[in-house]
PDB file of C-alpha atoms in Angstrom:
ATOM      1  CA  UNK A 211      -3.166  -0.457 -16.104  1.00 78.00           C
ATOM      2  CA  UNK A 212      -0.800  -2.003 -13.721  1.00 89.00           C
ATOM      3  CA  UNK A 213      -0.492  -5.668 -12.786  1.00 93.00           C
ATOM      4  CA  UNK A 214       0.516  -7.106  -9.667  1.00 94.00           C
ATOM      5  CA  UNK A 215       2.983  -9.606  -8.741  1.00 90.00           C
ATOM      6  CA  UNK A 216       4.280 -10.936  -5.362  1.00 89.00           C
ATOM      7  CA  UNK A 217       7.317 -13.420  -4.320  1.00 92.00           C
ATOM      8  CA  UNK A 218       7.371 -14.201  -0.652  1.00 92.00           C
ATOM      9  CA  UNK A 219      10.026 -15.372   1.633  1.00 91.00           C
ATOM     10  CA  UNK A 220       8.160 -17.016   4.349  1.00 93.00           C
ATOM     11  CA  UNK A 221       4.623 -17.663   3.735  1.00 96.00           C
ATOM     12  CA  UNK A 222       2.931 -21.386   4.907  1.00 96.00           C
ATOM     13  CA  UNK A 223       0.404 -23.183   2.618  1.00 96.00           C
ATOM     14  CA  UNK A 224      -2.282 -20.872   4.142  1.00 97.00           C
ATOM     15  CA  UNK A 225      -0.775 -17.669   4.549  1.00 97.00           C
ATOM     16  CA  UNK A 226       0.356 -18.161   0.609  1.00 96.00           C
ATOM     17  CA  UNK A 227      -3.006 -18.509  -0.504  1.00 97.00           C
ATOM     18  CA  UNK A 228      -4.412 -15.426   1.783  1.00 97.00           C
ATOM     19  CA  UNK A 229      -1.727 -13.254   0.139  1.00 97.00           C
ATOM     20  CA  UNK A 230      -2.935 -14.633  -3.583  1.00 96.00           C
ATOM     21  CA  UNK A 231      -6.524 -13.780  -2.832  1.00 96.00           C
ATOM     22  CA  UNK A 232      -5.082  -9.981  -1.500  1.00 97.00           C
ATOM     23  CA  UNK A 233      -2.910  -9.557  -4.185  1.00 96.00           C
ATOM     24  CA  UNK A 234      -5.846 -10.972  -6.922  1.00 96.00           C
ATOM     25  CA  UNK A 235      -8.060  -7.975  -4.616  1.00 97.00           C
ATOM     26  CA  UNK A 236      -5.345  -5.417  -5.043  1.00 97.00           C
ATOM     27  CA  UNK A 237      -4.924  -5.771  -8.565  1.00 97.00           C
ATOM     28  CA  UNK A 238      -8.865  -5.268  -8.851  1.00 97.00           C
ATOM     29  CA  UNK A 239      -8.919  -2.084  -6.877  1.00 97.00           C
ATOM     30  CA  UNK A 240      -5.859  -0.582  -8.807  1.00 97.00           C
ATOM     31  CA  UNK A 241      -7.258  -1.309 -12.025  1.00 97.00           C
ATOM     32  CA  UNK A 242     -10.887   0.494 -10.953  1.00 97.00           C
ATOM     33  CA  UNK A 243     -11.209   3.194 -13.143  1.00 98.00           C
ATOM     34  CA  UNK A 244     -12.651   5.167  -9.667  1.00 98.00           C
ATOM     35  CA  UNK A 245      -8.948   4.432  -8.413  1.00 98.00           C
ATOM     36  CA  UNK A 246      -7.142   6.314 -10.678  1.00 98.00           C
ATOM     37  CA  UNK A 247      -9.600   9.292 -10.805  1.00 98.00           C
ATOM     38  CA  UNK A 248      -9.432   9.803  -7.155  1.00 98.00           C
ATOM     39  CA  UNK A 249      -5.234   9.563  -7.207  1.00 98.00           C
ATOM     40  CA  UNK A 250      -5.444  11.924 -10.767  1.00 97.00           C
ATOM     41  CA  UNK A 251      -7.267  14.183  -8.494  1.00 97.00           C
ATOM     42  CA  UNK A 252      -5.958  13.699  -4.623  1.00 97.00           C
ATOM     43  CA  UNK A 253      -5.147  16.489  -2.718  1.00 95.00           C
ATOM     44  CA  UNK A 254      -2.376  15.539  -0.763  1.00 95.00           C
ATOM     45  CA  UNK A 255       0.159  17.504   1.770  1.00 92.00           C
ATOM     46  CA  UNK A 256       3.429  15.450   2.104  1.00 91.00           C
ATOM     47  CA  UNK A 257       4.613  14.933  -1.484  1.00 94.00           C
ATOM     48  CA  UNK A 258       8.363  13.945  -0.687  1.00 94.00           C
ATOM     49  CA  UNK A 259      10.154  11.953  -3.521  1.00 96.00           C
ATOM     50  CA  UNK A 260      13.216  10.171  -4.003  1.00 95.00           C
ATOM     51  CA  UNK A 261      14.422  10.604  -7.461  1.00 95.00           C
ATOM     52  CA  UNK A 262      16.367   7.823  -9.320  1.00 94.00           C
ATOM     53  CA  UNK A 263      19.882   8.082  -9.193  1.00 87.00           C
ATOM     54  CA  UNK A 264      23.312   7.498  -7.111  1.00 82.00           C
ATOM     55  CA  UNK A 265      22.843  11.126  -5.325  1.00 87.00           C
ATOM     56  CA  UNK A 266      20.190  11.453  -2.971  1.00 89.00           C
ATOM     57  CA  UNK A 267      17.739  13.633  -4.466  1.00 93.00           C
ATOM     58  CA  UNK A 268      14.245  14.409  -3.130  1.00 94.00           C
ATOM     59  CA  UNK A 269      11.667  17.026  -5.434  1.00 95.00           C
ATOM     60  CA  UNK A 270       7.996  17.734  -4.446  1.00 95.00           C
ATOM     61  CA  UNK A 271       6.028  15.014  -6.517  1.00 96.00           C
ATOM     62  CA  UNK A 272       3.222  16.152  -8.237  1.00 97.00           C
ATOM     63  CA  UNK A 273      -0.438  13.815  -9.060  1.00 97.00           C
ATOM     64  CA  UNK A 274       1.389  13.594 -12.432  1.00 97.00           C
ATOM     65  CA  UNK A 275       4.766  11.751 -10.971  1.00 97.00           C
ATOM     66  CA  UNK A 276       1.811   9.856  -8.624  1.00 98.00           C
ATOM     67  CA  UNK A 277      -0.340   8.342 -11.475  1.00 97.00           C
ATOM     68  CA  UNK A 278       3.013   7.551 -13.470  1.00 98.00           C
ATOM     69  CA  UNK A 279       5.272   5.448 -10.277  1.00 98.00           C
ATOM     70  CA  UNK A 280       1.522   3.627  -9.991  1.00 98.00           C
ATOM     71  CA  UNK A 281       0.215   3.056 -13.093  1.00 97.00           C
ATOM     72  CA  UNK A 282       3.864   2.354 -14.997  1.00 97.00           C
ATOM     73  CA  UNK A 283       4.835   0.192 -11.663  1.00 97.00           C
ATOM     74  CA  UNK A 284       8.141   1.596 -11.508  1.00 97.00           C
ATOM     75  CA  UNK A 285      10.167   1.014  -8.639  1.00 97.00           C
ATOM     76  CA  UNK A 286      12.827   2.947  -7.151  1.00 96.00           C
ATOM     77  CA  UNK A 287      16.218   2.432  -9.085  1.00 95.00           C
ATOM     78  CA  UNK A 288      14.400   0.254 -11.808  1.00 95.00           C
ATOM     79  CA  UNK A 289      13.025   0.713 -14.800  1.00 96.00           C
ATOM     80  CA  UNK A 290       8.950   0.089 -15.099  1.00 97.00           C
ATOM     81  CA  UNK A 291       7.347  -2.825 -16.169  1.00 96.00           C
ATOM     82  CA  UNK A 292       4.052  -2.152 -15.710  1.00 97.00           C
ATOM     83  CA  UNK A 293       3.771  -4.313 -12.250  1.00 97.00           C
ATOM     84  CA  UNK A 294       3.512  -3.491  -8.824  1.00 97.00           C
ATOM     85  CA  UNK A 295       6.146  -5.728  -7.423  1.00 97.00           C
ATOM     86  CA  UNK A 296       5.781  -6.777  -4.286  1.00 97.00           C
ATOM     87  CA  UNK A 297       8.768  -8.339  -2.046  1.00 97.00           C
ATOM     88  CA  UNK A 298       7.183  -9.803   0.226  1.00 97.00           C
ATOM     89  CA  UNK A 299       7.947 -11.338   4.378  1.00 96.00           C
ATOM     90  CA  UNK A 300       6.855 -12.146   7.760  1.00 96.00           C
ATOM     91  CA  UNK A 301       8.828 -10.951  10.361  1.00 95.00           C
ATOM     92  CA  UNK A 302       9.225  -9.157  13.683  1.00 89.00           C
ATOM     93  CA  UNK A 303       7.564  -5.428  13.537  1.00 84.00           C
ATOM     94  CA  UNK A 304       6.448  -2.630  15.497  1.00 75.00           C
ATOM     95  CA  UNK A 305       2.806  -2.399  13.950  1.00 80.00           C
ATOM     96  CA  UNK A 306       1.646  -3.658  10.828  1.00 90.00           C
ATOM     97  CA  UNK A 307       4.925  -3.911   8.610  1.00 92.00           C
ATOM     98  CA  UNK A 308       7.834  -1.519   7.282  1.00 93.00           C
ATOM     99  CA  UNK A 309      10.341  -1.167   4.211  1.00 94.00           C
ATOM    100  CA  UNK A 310      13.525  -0.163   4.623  1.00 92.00           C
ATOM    101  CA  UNK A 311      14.121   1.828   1.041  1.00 89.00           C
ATOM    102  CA  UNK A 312      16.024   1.542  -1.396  1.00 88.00           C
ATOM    103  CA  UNK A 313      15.422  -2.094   0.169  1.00 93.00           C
ATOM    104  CA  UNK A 314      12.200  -3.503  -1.381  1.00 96.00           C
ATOM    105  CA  UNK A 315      11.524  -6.175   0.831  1.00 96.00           C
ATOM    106  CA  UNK A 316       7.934  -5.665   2.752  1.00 97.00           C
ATOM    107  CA  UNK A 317       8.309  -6.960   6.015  1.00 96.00           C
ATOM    108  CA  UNK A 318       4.482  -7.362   7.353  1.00 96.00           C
ATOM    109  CA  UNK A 319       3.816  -7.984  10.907  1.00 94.00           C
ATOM    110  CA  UNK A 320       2.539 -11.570  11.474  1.00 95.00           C
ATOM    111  CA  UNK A 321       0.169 -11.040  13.688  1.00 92.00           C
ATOM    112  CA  UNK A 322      -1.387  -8.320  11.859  1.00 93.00           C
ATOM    113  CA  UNK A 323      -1.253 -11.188   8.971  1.00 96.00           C
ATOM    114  CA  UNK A 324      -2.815 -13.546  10.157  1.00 95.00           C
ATOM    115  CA  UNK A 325      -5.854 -11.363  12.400  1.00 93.00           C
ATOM    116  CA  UNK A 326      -6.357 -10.119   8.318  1.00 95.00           C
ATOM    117  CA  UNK A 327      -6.451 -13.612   7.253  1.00 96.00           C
ATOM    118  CA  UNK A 328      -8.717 -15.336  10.575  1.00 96.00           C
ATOM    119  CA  UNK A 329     -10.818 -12.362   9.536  1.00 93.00           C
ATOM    120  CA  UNK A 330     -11.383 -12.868   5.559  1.00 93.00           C
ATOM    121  CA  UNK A 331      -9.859  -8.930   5.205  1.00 94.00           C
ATOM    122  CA  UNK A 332      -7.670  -8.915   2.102  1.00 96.00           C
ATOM    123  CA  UNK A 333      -8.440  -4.709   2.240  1.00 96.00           C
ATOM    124  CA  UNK A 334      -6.821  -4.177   5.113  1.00 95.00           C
ATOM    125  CA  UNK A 335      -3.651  -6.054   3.917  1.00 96.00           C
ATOM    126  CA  UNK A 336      -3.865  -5.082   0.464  1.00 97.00           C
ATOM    127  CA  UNK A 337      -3.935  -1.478   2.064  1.00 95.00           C
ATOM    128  CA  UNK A 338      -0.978  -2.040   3.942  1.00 95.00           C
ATOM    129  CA  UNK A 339       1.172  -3.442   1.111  1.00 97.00           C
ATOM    130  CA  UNK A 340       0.281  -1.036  -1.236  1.00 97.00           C
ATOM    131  CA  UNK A 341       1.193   1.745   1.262  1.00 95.00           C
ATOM    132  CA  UNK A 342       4.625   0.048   1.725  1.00 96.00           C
ATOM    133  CA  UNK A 343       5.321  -0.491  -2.224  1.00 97.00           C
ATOM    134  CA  UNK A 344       4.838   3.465  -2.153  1.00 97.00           C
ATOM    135  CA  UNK A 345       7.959   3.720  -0.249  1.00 96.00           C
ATOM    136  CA  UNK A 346       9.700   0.745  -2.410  1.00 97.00           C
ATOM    137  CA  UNK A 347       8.322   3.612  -5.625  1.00 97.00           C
ATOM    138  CA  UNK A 348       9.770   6.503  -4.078  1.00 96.00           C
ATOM    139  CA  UNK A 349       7.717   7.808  -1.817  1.00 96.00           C
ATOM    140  CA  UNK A 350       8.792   9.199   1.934  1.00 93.00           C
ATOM    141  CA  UNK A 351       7.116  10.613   5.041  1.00 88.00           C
ATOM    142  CA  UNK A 352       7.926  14.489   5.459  1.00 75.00           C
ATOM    143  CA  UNK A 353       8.623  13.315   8.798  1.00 70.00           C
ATOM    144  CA  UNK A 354       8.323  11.315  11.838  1.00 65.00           C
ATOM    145  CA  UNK A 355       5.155  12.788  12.555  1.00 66.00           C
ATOM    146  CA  UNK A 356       2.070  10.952  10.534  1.00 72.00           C
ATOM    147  CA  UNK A 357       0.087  13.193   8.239  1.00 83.00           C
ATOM    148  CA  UNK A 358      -2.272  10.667   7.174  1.00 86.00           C
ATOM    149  CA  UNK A 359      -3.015  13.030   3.738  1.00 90.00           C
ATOM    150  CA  UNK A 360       0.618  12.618   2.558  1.00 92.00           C
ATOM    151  CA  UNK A 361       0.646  10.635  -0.415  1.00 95.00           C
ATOM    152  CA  UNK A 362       1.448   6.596   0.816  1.00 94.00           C
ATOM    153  CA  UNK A 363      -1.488   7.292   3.249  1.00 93.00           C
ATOM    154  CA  UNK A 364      -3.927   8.821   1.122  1.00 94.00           C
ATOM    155  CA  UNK A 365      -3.305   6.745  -1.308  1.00 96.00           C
ATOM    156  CA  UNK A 366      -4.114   3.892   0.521  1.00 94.00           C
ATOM    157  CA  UNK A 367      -7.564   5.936   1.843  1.00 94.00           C
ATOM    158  CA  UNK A 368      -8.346   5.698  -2.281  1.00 97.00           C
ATOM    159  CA  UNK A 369      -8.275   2.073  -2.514  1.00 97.00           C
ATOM    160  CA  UNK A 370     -10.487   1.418   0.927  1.00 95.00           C
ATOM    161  CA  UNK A 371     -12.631   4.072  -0.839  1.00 96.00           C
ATOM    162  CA  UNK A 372     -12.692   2.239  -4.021  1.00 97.00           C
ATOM    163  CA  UNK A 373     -13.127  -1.738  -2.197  1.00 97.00           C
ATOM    164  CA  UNK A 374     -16.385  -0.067  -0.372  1.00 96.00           C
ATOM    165  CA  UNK A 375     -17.878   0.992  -3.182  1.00 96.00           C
ATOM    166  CA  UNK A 376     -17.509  -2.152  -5.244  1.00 96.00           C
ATOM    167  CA  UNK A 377     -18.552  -3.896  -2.455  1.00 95.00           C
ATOM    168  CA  UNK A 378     -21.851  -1.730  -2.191  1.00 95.00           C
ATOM    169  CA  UNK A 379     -22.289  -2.556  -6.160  1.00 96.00           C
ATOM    170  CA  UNK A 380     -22.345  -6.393  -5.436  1.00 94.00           C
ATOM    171  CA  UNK A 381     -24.733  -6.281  -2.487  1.00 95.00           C
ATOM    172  CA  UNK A 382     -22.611  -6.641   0.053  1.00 92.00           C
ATOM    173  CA  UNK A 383     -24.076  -5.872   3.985  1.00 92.00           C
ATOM    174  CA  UNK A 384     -24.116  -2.675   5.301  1.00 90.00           C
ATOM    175  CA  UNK A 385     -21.768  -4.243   8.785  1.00 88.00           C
ATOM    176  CA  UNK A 386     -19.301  -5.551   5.620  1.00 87.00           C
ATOM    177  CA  UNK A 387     -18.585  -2.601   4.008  1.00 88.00           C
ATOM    178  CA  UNK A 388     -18.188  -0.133   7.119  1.00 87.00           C
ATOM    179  CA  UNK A 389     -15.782  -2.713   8.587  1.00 88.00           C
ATOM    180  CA  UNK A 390     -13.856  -3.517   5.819  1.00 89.00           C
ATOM    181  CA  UNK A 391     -10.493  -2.433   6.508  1.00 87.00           C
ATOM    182  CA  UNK A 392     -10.767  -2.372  10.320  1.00 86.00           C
ATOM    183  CA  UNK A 393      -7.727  -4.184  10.619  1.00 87.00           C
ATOM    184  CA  UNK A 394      -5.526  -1.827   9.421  1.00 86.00           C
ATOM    185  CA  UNK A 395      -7.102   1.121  10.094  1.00 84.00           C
ATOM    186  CA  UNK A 396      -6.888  -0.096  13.645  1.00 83.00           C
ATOM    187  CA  UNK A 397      -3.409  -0.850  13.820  1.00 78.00           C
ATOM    188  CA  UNK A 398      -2.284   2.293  12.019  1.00 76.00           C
ATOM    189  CA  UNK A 399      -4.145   4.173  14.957  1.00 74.00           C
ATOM    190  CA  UNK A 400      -2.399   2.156  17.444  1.00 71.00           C
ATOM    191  CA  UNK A 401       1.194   2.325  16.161  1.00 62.00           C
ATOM    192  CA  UNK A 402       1.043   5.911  14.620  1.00 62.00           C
ATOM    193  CA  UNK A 403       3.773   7.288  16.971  1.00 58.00           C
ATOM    194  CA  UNK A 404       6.069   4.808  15.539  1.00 55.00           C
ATOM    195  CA  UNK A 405       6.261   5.515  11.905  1.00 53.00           C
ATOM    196  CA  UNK A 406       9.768   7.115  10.839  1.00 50.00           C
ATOM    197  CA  UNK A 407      10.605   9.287   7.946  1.00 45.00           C
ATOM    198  CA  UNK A 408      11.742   6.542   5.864  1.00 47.00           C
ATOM    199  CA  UNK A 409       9.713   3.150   6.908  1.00 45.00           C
ATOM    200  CA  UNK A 410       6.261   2.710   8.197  1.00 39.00           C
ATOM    201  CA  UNK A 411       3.069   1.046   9.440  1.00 33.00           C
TER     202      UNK A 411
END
């Protein structure tokens, strides 16, 4: 099972700890047993891959290739170490964040930082990053157009899925657990006309 690891460029005192207790969260949900069954058995439409290499090659990724970029952490151009990586900033953004691949950096929207953070929501950003390390794995849109069952999407859908029903487990109100990712879910509504075929909300 993967572990997770961040380095940030920008983060205050605050922000820092917000993104320890959301990467602590993330690691959690990826490491759920419940996680892995539901990406081992996802139905998803876009399935557009980058393979390694100096040629730009793109195959149809299978749940296989899914469950291995995850579970292996293997980044584009890189060989796994078992991590999810995360390069991590603040910055200027039209909705929640983007990556610019092969780039890894995450650039996350601050103000979509810090409503997660006023708000105690380390789902919704956890969501977000792990959408964005997708890309950073591999992973593309099919095009500009959101399909929101295309892999870096529905993935993201799993760990909500998985956060709602630990949260359920450990007694957690019913107004917690329905609003739990609100945040990004939210934004990703708002901004969905600007994702591109390469970067994204």
């Amino acid at each position: 099972m993967p572990g997770v690891y961040f380095n940030h460029l920008n983060f205050n005192q605050s922000q820092f700890e917000f993104a320890y207790r959301t990467g602590s969260k993330l690691l959690e949900l990826v490491n759920d047993r419940r996680f892995y069954d539901k990406v081992r058995l996802g139905i998803y439409t876009g399935r557009k891959f980058r393979l390694d290499g100096r040629r730009v090659q793109y195959i149809q990724a299978d749940n296989n290739r899914i469950i291995y970029q995850i579970f292996n952490g293997k980044e584009w151009g890189k060989e796994p170490d078992g991590n999810i990586n995360l390069l991590l900033r603040l910055g200027p953004a039209n909705g929640i964040g983007y990556v610019n691949p092969p780039n890894p950096l995450i650039t996350t929207d601050p103000n979509f930082f810090n409503r997660c953070m006023d708000r105690n929501r380390p789902v919704s950003l956890a969501s977000h990053w792990l959408h964005e390390w997708m890309h950073v794995s591999g992973f593309r849109h099919a095009s500009s157009n959101p399909d929101f069952n295309d892999v870096v999407y529905k993935v993201g859908d799993y760990l909500r899925e998985v956060a709602r029903l630990k949260a359920k487990e450990e007694g957690e109100p019913d107004s917690y657990i329905n609003s739990i990712a609100d945040e990004y879910l939210e934004f990703r509504k708002d901004h969905a006309n600007t994702v591109g075929p390469d970067y994204d909300i």
